[in-house]
């Protein structure tokens, strides 16, 4: 039994973001959200022990805040479960709700947070095994690249081969979300900056899974107003039926004319499990314009899916992810279109 | 600020490093909350925080401050789903049960609030319980229980007692497992393990303890001072807390001389490969994973074998060679592989040891109370009665908990050294690395049919991949199938610098069936014959013949889809046959004693989830014609008469008859004192009570009698081979998603022939669980190692994946109860025969659905995609 005492010296519990940023200033301390991944990482030494700044008691970080223009800001400490359960959120952003309902397990979803999900560590077995050093733990190699990387990337962006694990990042990328960060250091100290979600990640940096410094605080994610006539689908390809990290996952959003029954006027397709960062697939998105709900994907879409081969640069053991990526996106497209064939 | 725990105020957790699970278990003594995986994957630690199910092993304890917490103890045993789980036997060992009960209580309440009293579909239940794993595989019962509770069937206590007598203790969390027995002040021991795959250890020295003197350390290395795999125990240290013990463990210095290592079986066979066991003495001391003693075999470098079992072997070989030369279309020669499967019981290996006045007190999670107590007495040179081993409840074993393992040795020796009770509990990484596994195999099978469709020859060669251990027996098991045509089977072991195997439920059986049963289906195809009819012709076993007859009439089989299937989702049905030797324990004993006016059933056996506690009570009650409620069953204490180990499918067939014999002797003893006790038939309740009152202190011991015509072998250390084999036929239906490469088992029929069935619901549960484990073996389970070092990478329950509720087929179990009338009690074991053919039936179903013959386990999406797209 792992009745671990987490090797943690102190926990402080700020009640405002300003206080939290002060506590984090100077480095050394680490923010704690739901703590689910942090506890697991501390246990296996993927994260070094140290003082924690617990964000549970910061009310500003919680819940959705709707603006008059219909956009929403979701506090970073909002539980993952809320994305799937809140009727307004789920109605406005069905692809995000579906991704949130499919990830992890009910117990984890109730505790894990939006911010924690976006900033969690990757699932590489080498990172999470104390027997190995890698770029992420101060080493100078990627043992998975030369070793076992069956679940690794198929779009090889850099030295590390671990796919980004966040399902919410895939969905938020498809929704053109932005993230609000309160900087705790440097010239930006105290400044609040909004940036595209994709800027949280740098696939070529093998040393970390996101670009924020330990002094920065992810405050919220913002989504633009919902689109009338949106059809969305989320799909994860995995061996087990539930509670499994996906091999590949996809979120497809189709903005259709005539309140959802007309042809696609704009599409957003994002995928996970394939690269160090979640990816948008602009070629597939373009091909989907003009597709009709209630019909299968047309030849131009299938051609764009074929073209995903060009995007891929498989590792020795991840060649299967090329057809799996195509299949997953195709299935998600068919679900979003409500194709009669599937 | 306080925390409310189960409705009562409780001091807020103040230690920032504590997990909520640790706070509840160790500080508040609420041990119903179990910790199994430590990573939030299994759900055993689930509690309610402000009403929401939460994984308490990952939750910082201080997050409980100001919140309202409900643990399984707080459900009070009166939640409808707790009653339902007991009534539908939705549990086996009981270790995961509190977590299931807590989560299901929320689901049931929410379902009824939203949908009224109605039964949810399986999918809705699987969604709600997606965060829970039951390694015993009691999912059928759990589905039934949750649905019944949702339908409002358990709002009051049911009239009937649950089928499993200890179910109430398990659903309420009051059943105490070994880790729950650490007394106040117990120290924690941690094992120091090898970080290199092969080395000679020169010196092991402890780092400084708190007062500067060396930390307490005991040596766990063998006499040859060689470590042969990463993870091998070298030493153990102890400290008052686990955190401190881990610090001591880090500070232990191991001076070693590295030796060349080989971790890949292919490379291990190559000329010039480093040899693991260069001397005869080392080879003789190699660990073995066979259930019975491993017969001698020659060695060549890292390859041991062949162990040959033949029947007209030269004839078989010459026929097969000639057929190969002439390219005979009725020669099927195929190679199959299986992956390493890890037992991974949810309760890890754990021991709590203490010494008092020279006596040794032990709580051990073991499948063999009597045997481990004997071994402990021998190892520490104690009279047997000075070893006091107690194992009240065991959280699963599946073959991994049969030895005086490192946790026991470390706890005992550390406790002697430090003068405190010491608990040694493996974490999940240790459990998945060095607590046993079913070795991977590479098996080549050749079958030759004659023009008349008869089996003319068979050969099976199997190479076991058991790391540093030996004991391949997959090939020899094939020799017991399909009549007496000429055959040769050869077993080989290839040793590498990787962890050793242990016998796992039906050792050798599932890999044998995976190869043989698919080859038989291939032959049926060549012969253009129905796979069932081919087996009916080839298989002389009358019990399986009876099962084949049932299959022929089974809608699942009879109405299966025929012809080529197209489209994305393809349905297929396959079957597989299996057999298993009948083993028994001739030394099994059961004591009946009258104590305080009650009849107590005692034996030093143990219940790992199979239900032997229940069987003993039921047999005695039936035999005397009294109510089981009038008895008390006490097992799991080494001071009782000898009890059988729970392995080799022999517990029930050995202990059941001993209990019946004890009941008969008790009847005689009672009659001497109370002539009103009838010589046979039910003892009327008032007569029984009066007889017991007059018989205070009377004790009898029942024995396992001999079968008619005797056994096939003499008694070998409480093990003998009996006459006849159990049989099984599995029919599996799958749906293959050819786009995403996923196989979904939808329905399964398990026909089991093991004679008379004891405790029917419990036996059925075990067979349903075997289907779950077989599905895991077929689709998900695979230990993955770093190719360079042999480090086990899949050392957690997210990377080592066992089936959840949503991954298993609806399962129907059928018992054929004839054929063992010569056996005392009429029935033999079924724990192993019920798992052997499951994966093979699934493989045949996948072929039926897709026309693609799978050869390698598990059937991962990448393999299906590679084959089908």
Coordinates of N, CA and C in Angstrom, one line a residue, chain A residues 1-13 32-44 52 54-57 62 77 104-111 123-126 128-132 143-144 146-151 235-245 247 306 317 319-324 326-331 334-335 341-342, chain B residues 15-19 21-23 25-27 35-43 46 53-55 57-60 62-63 65 67 95 103 123-124 126-133 179 241-243 246 348 423 425-428 568-569 737 739-743 780 782 784-787 789 791-793 795-796 798-799 801-804 806-807 860-862 865 869:
Chain A
X1 N 0.8 -1.2 0.0 CA 0.0 0.0 0.0 C 0.9 1.2 0.0
X2 N 0.5 2.2 -0.8 CA 1.3 3.4 -0.8 C 0.7 4.5 0.1
X3 N 0.9 4.3 1.3 CA 0.4 5.3 2.3 C 1.6 6.4 2.3
X4 N 1.7 7.1 1.2 CA 2.8 8.0 1.1 C 2.6 9.2 1.9
X5 N 3.6 9.6 2.6 CA 3.6 11.0 3.1 C 4.3 11.8 2.0
X6 N 3.6 12.7 1.4 CA 4.2 13.5 0.3 C 5.3 14.3 1.0
X7 N 6.5 14.2 0.4 CA 7.6 14.9 1.0 C 7.5 16.4 0.7
X8 N 6.7 17.0 1.5 CA 6.3 18.4 1.3 C 6.5 19.2 2.6
X9 N 7.2 20.3 2.5 CA 7.5 21.0 3.7 C 6.3 21.9 4.2
X10 N 5.9 22.8 3.3 CA 4.8 23.7 3.8 C 3.7 23.8 2.7
X11 N 2.6 24.1 3.1 CA 1.5 24.5 2.2 C 0.9 25.8 2.7
X12 N 0.9 26.8 1.8 CA 0.2 28.0 2.1 C -1.1 28.1 1.3
X13 N -2.1 28.8 1.9 CA -3.4 28.9 1.3 C -3.9 30.3 1.1
X32 N -0.6 24.4 -6.3 CA -1.4 23.2 -6.3 C -2.8 23.5 -6.6
X33 N -3.4 22.8 -7.6 CA -4.8 23.0 -7.9 C -5.6 21.8 -7.2
X34 N -6.1 20.9 -8.0 CA -6.8 19.7 -7.5 C -5.8 18.8 -6.8
X35 N -4.6 18.8 -7.3 CA -3.5 18.0 -6.7 C -3.5 16.6 -7.2
X36 N -4.4 16.2 -8.1 CA -4.4 14.8 -8.5 C -3.1 14.4 -9.2
X37 N -2.7 15.2 -10.2 CA -1.5 14.8 -10.9 C -0.3 15.1 -10.1
X38 N -0.3 16.2 -9.4 CA 0.8 16.6 -8.6 C 1.2 15.5 -7.6
X39 N 0.1 14.9 -6.9 CA 0.4 13.9 -5.9 C 1.0 12.7 -6.6
X40 N 0.5 12.3 -7.8 CA 1.1 11.2 -8.5 C 2.5 11.4 -8.9
X41 N 2.8 12.7 -9.4 CA 4.2 13.0 -9.8 C 5.1 13.1 -8.6
X42 N 4.7 13.6 -7.5 CA 5.6 13.6 -6.3 C 5.9 12.2 -5.9
X43 N 4.9 11.4 -6.0 CA 5.1 10.0 -5.6 C 6.2 9.3 -6.3
X44 N 6.3 9.5 -7.6 CA 7.3 8.8 -8.4 C 8.5 9.7 -8.7
X52 N 4.3 24.3 -1.3 CA 3.1 24.3 -2.2 C 2.3 25.5 -1.9
X54 N -1.4 26.4 -2.3 CA -2.7 25.7 -2.6 C -3.7 26.8 -3.0
X55 N -4.4 26.5 -4.1 CA -5.2 27.5 -4.7 C -6.7 27.3 -4.4
X56 N -7.0 26.3 -3.6 CA -8.4 25.9 -3.3 C -9.2 27.1 -2.8
X57 N -8.6 27.9 -2.0 CA -9.4 29.0 -1.3 C -9.4 30.3 -2.1
X62 N -12.6 30.5 -9.6 CA -13.6 29.5 -9.7 C -14.7 29.9 -10.7
X77 N -9.5 27.2 -11.5 CA -9.8 26.2 -10.5 C -11.2 25.6 -10.6
X104 N -10.4 10.8 -17.9 CA -10.1 10.3 -16.6 C -11.4 9.5 -16.0
X105 N -11.7 9.7 -14.8 CA -12.8 8.9 -14.1 C -13.7 9.9 -13.4
X106 N -14.9 9.5 -13.0 CA -15.7 10.5 -12.3 C -15.1 11.0 -11.1
X107 N -14.4 10.2 -10.3 CA -13.7 10.7 -9.1 C -12.7 11.7 -9.4
X108 N -11.9 11.5 -10.4 CA -10.9 12.5 -10.8 C -11.5 13.8 -11.3
X109 N -12.5 13.6 -12.2 CA -13.1 14.8 -12.8 C -13.7 15.7 -11.7
X110 N -14.1 15.2 -10.6 CA -14.7 16.0 -9.6 C -13.7 16.8 -8.8
X111 N -12.4 16.4 -8.9 CA -11.4 17.0 -8.1 C -10.4 17.8 -9.0
X123 N 2.4 11.7 -19.8 CA 2.2 10.4 -19.3 C 3.4 9.4 -19.6
X124 N 4.5 9.9 -20.1 CA 5.6 9.0 -20.5 C 6.0 8.1 -19.3
X125 N 6.1 6.8 -19.6 CA 6.5 5.9 -18.5 C 7.9 6.1 -18.0
X126 N 8.7 6.7 -18.9 CA 10.1 7.0 -18.4 C 10.1 8.2 -17.5
X128 N 7.8 9.1 -15.6 CA 7.1 8.7 -14.3 C 7.8 7.5 -13.7
X129 N 9.0 7.2 -14.1 CA 9.7 6.0 -13.4 C 11.0 6.6 -12.9
X130 N 11.2 6.5 -11.5 CA 12.4 7.1 -10.9 C 13.7 6.4 -11.4
X131 N 13.6 5.3 -12.2 CA 14.9 4.7 -12.6 C 15.5 5.5 -13.8
X132 N 14.8 6.4 -14.4 CA 15.3 7.1 -15.6 C 15.4 8.6 -15.4
X143 N 14.9 8.6 -23.2 CA 15.0 7.2 -23.2 C 13.9 6.5 -23.9
X144 N 12.8 7.2 -24.1 CA 11.6 6.6 -24.8 C 11.9 6.6 -26.3
X146 N 14.6 6.0 -27.8 CA 15.4 4.8 -28.1 C 14.8 3.5 -27.5
X147 N 13.9 3.7 -26.6 CA 13.3 2.6 -25.9 C 11.9 2.3 -26.3
X148 N 11.0 2.2 -25.3 CA 9.6 1.8 -25.6 C 8.8 3.1 -25.8
X149 N 8.2 3.3 -27.0 CA 7.4 4.5 -27.2 C 6.2 4.2 -28.0
X150 N 5.6 3.1 -27.7 CA 4.4 2.7 -28.4 C 3.3 3.7 -28.4
X151 N 3.2 4.4 -27.2 CA 2.1 5.5 -27.1 C 2.7 6.9 -27.4
X235 N -13.9 12.5 -29.9 CA -13.7 11.1 -29.9 C -12.3 10.7 -29.5
X236 N -12.3 9.7 -28.7 CA -10.9 9.2 -28.3 C -10.8 7.8 -28.7
X237 N -9.7 7.5 -29.4 CA -9.3 6.1 -29.7 C -8.5 5.5 -28.6
X238 N -8.9 4.4 -28.1 CA -8.2 3.8 -27.0 C -8.6 2.3 -27.0
X239 N -7.8 1.5 -26.3 CA -8.2 0.1 -26.2 C -9.4 -0.2 -25.3
X240 N -9.3 0.3 -24.1 CA -10.4 0.1 -23.2 C -11.6 1.1 -23.5
X241 N -12.8 0.8 -23.0 CA -13.9 1.6 -23.4 C -14.0 2.9 -22.6
X242 N -13.4 2.9 -21.4 CA -13.5 4.1 -20.6 C -12.2 4.2 -19.7
X243 N -12.1 5.4 -19.2 CA -11.0 5.7 -18.2 C -9.7 5.3 -18.8
X244 N -9.4 5.7 -20.0 CA -8.1 5.3 -20.6 C -7.5 6.5 -21.3
X245 N -6.2 6.7 -21.2 CA -5.5 7.8 -21.9 C -5.7 7.5 -23.4
X247 N -5.0 7.1 -27.3 CA -3.9 6.9 -28.3 C -4.0 8.2 -29.2
X306 N -6.4 11.8 -46.1 CA -5.3 11.1 -46.7 C -4.0 12.0 -46.5
X317 N 7.9 2.8 -33.6 CA 6.7 2.1 -33.1 C 5.4 2.8 -33.2
X319 N 4.0 4.1 -36.1 CA 3.4 4.2 -37.5 C 1.9 4.0 -37.5
X320 N 1.4 3.1 -36.6 CA 0.0 2.9 -36.5 C -0.8 4.1 -36.3
X321 N -0.2 5.1 -35.7 CA -1.0 6.3 -35.4 C -1.3 7.1 -36.6
X322 N -0.6 6.9 -37.7 CA -1.0 7.6 -39.0 C -2.4 7.2 -39.4
X323 N -2.7 5.9 -39.6 CA -4.1 5.6 -40.0 C -5.0 5.8 -38.8
X324 N -4.5 5.7 -37.6 CA -5.4 5.9 -36.5 C -5.8 7.4 -36.4
X326 N -6.1 9.4 -38.9 CA -7.0 9.6 -40.0 C -8.4 9.0 -39.6
X327 N -8.4 7.8 -39.0 CA -9.6 7.2 -38.7 C -10.4 7.9 -37.6
X328 N -9.6 8.4 -36.6 CA -10.2 9.1 -35.5 C -10.9 10.4 -35.9
X329 N -10.2 11.2 -36.8 CA -10.7 12.4 -37.3 C -11.9 12.1 -38.2
X330 N -11.8 11.1 -39.0 CA -12.9 10.7 -39.9 C -14.2 10.4 -39.1
X331 N -14.0 9.6 -38.0 CA -15.1 9.2 -37.2 C -15.7 10.4 -36.5
X334 N -17.7 12.3 -39.0 CA -18.9 11.6 -39.2 C -19.9 11.9 -38.1
X335 N -19.4 11.8 -36.9 CA -20.3 12.0 -35.8 C -20.9 13.5 -35.8
X341 N -24.0 6.7 -42.4 CA -23.3 5.4 -42.5 C -22.7 4.9 -41.2
X342 N -22.5 5.8 -40.3 CA -21.7 5.3 -39.2 C -22.6 4.6 -38.1
Chain B
X15 N -1.3 17.8 9.0 CA 0.0 17.5 8.4 C -0.1 17.7 6.9
X16 N 0.6 18.7 6.4 CA 0.5 19.1 5.0 C 0.9 18.0 4.0
X17 N 1.7 17.1 4.4 CA 2.1 16.1 3.5 C 1.2 14.9 3.4
X18 N 0.2 14.8 4.2 CA -0.7 13.6 4.3 C -1.7 13.6 3.1
X19 N -2.0 12.4 2.6 CA -3.1 12.2 1.7 C -4.3 12.0 2.6
X21 N -6.5 9.7 2.3 CA -6.6 8.3 2.6 C -5.8 7.9 3.8
X22 N -4.6 8.5 3.8 CA -3.7 8.2 5.0 C -4.3 8.8 6.3
X23 N -4.8 10.0 6.2 CA -5.4 10.6 7.3 C -6.6 9.7 7.9
X25 N -7.2 6.5 7.3 CA -6.9 5.2 7.7 C -6.0 5.2 9.0
X26 N -4.9 6.0 8.9 CA -3.9 5.9 10.0 C -4.2 6.8 11.2
X27 N -4.9 7.9 10.9 CA -5.1 8.8 12.0 C -6.5 8.5 12.7
X35 N -6.3 1.4 0.0 CA -5.4 2.0 -1.0 C -4.8 0.9 -1.8
X36 N -5.0 1.0 -3.1 CA -4.5 -0.1 -3.9 C -3.5 0.3 -5.0
X37 N -3.9 1.3 -5.8 CA -3.0 1.7 -6.9 C -2.2 2.9 -6.6
X38 N -2.7 3.8 -5.7 CA -2.0 5.0 -5.3 C -1.9 6.0 -6.4
X39 N -2.7 5.8 -7.5 CA -2.6 6.8 -8.6 C -4.0 7.2 -9.1
X40 N -5.0 6.9 -8.3 CA -6.4 7.3 -8.7 C -7.0 6.5 -9.8
X41 N -6.4 5.4 -10.1 CA -6.9 4.6 -11.3 C -7.9 3.5 -10.8
X42 N -7.8 3.0 -9.6 CA -8.6 1.8 -9.2 C -9.9 2.1 -8.4
X43 N -9.9 3.2 -7.8 CA -11.1 3.6 -7.0 C -11.3 3.0 -5.7
X46 N -12.1 5.4 -2.8 CA -13.1 6.4 -3.0 C -13.8 6.8 -1.7
X53 N -18.0 11.8 -5.1 CA -17.0 10.7 -5.0 C -15.6 11.3 -5.4
X54 N -14.6 10.9 -4.6 CA -13.3 11.5 -4.7 C -12.2 10.4 -4.4
X55 N -11.2 10.4 -5.2 CA -10.1 9.5 -5.0 C -9.2 10.0 -3.8
X57 N -6.7 8.8 -2.3 CA -5.2 8.6 -2.3 C -4.5 9.8 -2.9
X58 N -5.2 10.5 -3.8 CA -4.5 11.7 -4.4 C -4.9 13.0 -3.8
X59 N -5.9 12.9 -2.9 CA -6.4 14.2 -2.3 C -5.6 14.6 -1.2
X60 N -5.0 15.8 -1.2 CA -4.3 16.3 0.0 C -5.2 16.3 1.2
X62 N -5.4 18.1 3.7 CA -5.9 19.4 4.1 C -7.0 19.9 3.2
X63 N -7.2 19.3 2.1 CA -8.4 19.7 1.3 C -9.7 19.2 2.0
X65 N -10.4 20.0 5.0 CA -10.8 21.0 6.0 C -12.1 21.8 5.7
X67 N -14.9 20.5 5.1 CA -15.7 19.7 4.2 C -16.4 18.6 5.0
X95 N -11.7 -6.4 -1.5 CA -10.8 -5.3 -1.3 C -11.2 -4.0 -2.0
X103 N -19.1 4.8 -4.3 CA -19.4 5.5 -5.6 C -20.8 5.1 -6.1
X123 N -24.5 0.3 -19.8 CA -23.6 1.4 -20.2 C -23.6 2.5 -19.2
X124 N -24.8 2.8 -18.6 CA -24.9 3.9 -17.7 C -24.2 3.5 -16.4
X126 N -21.7 1.3 -16.2 CA -20.3 1.3 -16.5 C -19.7 2.7 -16.5
X127 N -20.4 3.7 -17.0 CA -20.0 5.1 -17.0 C -19.8 5.6 -15.6
X128 N -20.7 5.3 -14.7 CA -20.7 5.8 -13.4 C -19.5 5.1 -12.6
X129 N -19.2 3.9 -12.9 CA -18.2 3.1 -12.1 C -16.9 3.0 -12.9
X130 N -16.7 3.9 -13.9 CA -15.6 3.8 -14.8 C -14.3 3.9 -14.0
X131 N -14.3 4.5 -12.9 CA -13.1 4.8 -12.1 C -12.9 3.7 -11.1
X132 N -13.4 2.5 -11.3 CA -13.2 1.4 -10.3 C -12.7 0.1 -11.0
X133 N -11.8 -0.6 -10.4 CA -11.3 -1.8 -10.9 C -11.6 -2.9 -9.9
X179 N -3.0 -5.2 6.0 CA -2.4 -3.9 6.2 C -3.2 -3.2 7.3
X241 N 8.3 5.9 10.5 CA 7.3 6.3 9.4 C 7.9 5.8 8.1
X242 N 6.9 5.7 7.1 CA 7.3 5.2 5.8 C 8.2 6.2 5.1
X243 N 7.9 7.5 5.4 CA 8.7 8.6 4.7 C 10.2 8.4 5.2
X246 N 11.9 5.4 3.7 CA 12.3 5.6 2.3 C 13.6 6.4 2.3
X348 N -2.0 -5.4 -2.2 CA -0.6 -5.8 -2.5 C -0.1 -6.8 -1.5
X423 N 5.6 -3.2 9.6 CA 4.8 -3.5 8.5 C 5.6 -3.2 7.2
X425 N 4.8 -3.2 3.2 CA 3.7 -3.2 2.3 C 4.2 -2.8 0.9
X426 N 4.1 -3.6 -0.1 CA 4.6 -3.2 -1.4 C 3.8 -2.1 -2.0
X427 N 4.4 -1.2 -2.7 CA 3.6 -0.2 -3.4 C 3.3 -0.8 -4.8
X428 N 2.4 -0.1 -5.5 CA 1.9 -0.7 -6.8 C 3.1 -0.9 -7.7
X568 N -17.8 -1.3 -41.1 CA -16.9 -0.9 -40.1 C -16.9 -1.8 -38.8
X569 N -18.1 -2.1 -38.3 CA -18.3 -2.9 -37.1 C -18.6 -4.3 -37.6
X737 N -14.3 -3.1 -34.2 CA -14.4 -1.8 -34.9 C -13.1 -1.8 -35.8
X739 N -12.3 0.3 -37.9 CA -11.7 1.7 -38.2 C -10.7 2.1 -37.1
X740 N -11.2 1.9 -35.8 CA -10.3 2.3 -34.7 C -9.5 1.2 -34.1
X741 N -9.7 0.0 -34.6 CA -8.9 -1.2 -34.2 C -9.3 -1.6 -32.8
X742 N -10.6 -1.6 -32.5 CA -11.0 -2.0 -31.1 C -11.8 -3.2 -31.2
X743 N -11.6 -4.1 -30.2 CA -12.4 -5.3 -30.1 C -13.3 -5.2 -28.8
X780 N -5.8 -6.3 -23.2 CA -5.2 -5.2 -22.6 C -3.9 -5.5 -21.9
X782 N -0.4 -6.4 -20.5 CA 0.9 -6.6 -21.1 C 1.9 -5.8 -20.3
X784 N 5.2 -4.1 -19.9 CA 6.1 -3.5 -20.8 C 7.4 -3.1 -20.1
X785 N 8.5 -3.6 -20.7 CA 9.8 -3.4 -20.1 C 10.7 -2.5 -20.9
X786 N 11.6 -1.7 -20.3 CA 12.6 -1.0 -21.1 C 13.5 -2.0 -21.7
X787 N 13.6 -1.9 -23.1 CA 14.4 -2.9 -23.7 C 15.9 -3.0 -23.3
X789 N 17.3 -2.0 -20.2 CA 17.6 -2.3 -18.8 C 16.7 -3.4 -18.2
X791 N 13.9 -2.6 -16.9 CA 13.1 -2.0 -16.0 C 11.6 -2.1 -16.4
X792 N 10.8 -2.5 -15.5 CA 9.3 -2.6 -15.8 C 8.8 -1.2 -15.9
X793 N 8.3 -0.8 -17.1 CA 7.7 0.5 -17.3 C 6.2 0.6 -16.9
X795 N 4.4 0.0 -14.5 CA 4.4 -0.3 -13.0 C 3.3 0.5 -12.3
X796 N 2.3 0.8 -13.0 CA 1.1 1.5 -12.3 C -0.1 1.0 -13.1
X798 N -2.4 2.6 -14.6 CA -2.8 3.2 -15.8 C -2.0 2.7 -17.0
X799 N -0.8 2.3 -16.8 CA 0.0 1.7 -17.9 C -0.1 0.2 -17.9
X801 N -3.0 -2.2 -17.8 CA -4.4 -2.0 -17.8 C -5.2 -3.2 -17.7
X802 N -6.1 -3.3 -16.7 CA -7.0 -4.4 -16.5 C -8.4 -4.0 -16.8
X803 N -9.2 -4.9 -17.2 CA -10.6 -4.5 -17.7 C -11.4 -3.8 -16.6
X804 N -12.1 -2.8 -17.1 CA -13.1 -2.2 -16.2 C -14.5 -2.7 -16.5
X806 N -16.9 -1.5 -18.3 CA -17.3 -1.3 -19.6 C -16.6 -2.2 -20.7
X807 N -15.7 -3.0 -20.2 CA -14.9 -3.8 -21.2 C -15.2 -5.3 -21.2
X860 N -4.0 -5.4 -29.3 CA -4.0 -3.9 -29.2 C -4.5 -3.3 -30.4
X861 N -5.0 -2.0 -30.3 CA -5.4 -1.3 -31.5 C -4.4 -1.2 -32.6
X862 N -3.1 -1.0 -32.2 CA -2.1 -0.9 -33.3 C -2.0 -2.2 -34.1
X865 N -5.2 -2.4 -36.4 CA -5.1 -1.5 -37.5 C -4.1 -1.9 -38.5
X869 N -6.2 -2.6 -42.0 CA -6.3 -1.5 -42.8 C -5.3 -1.4 -43.9

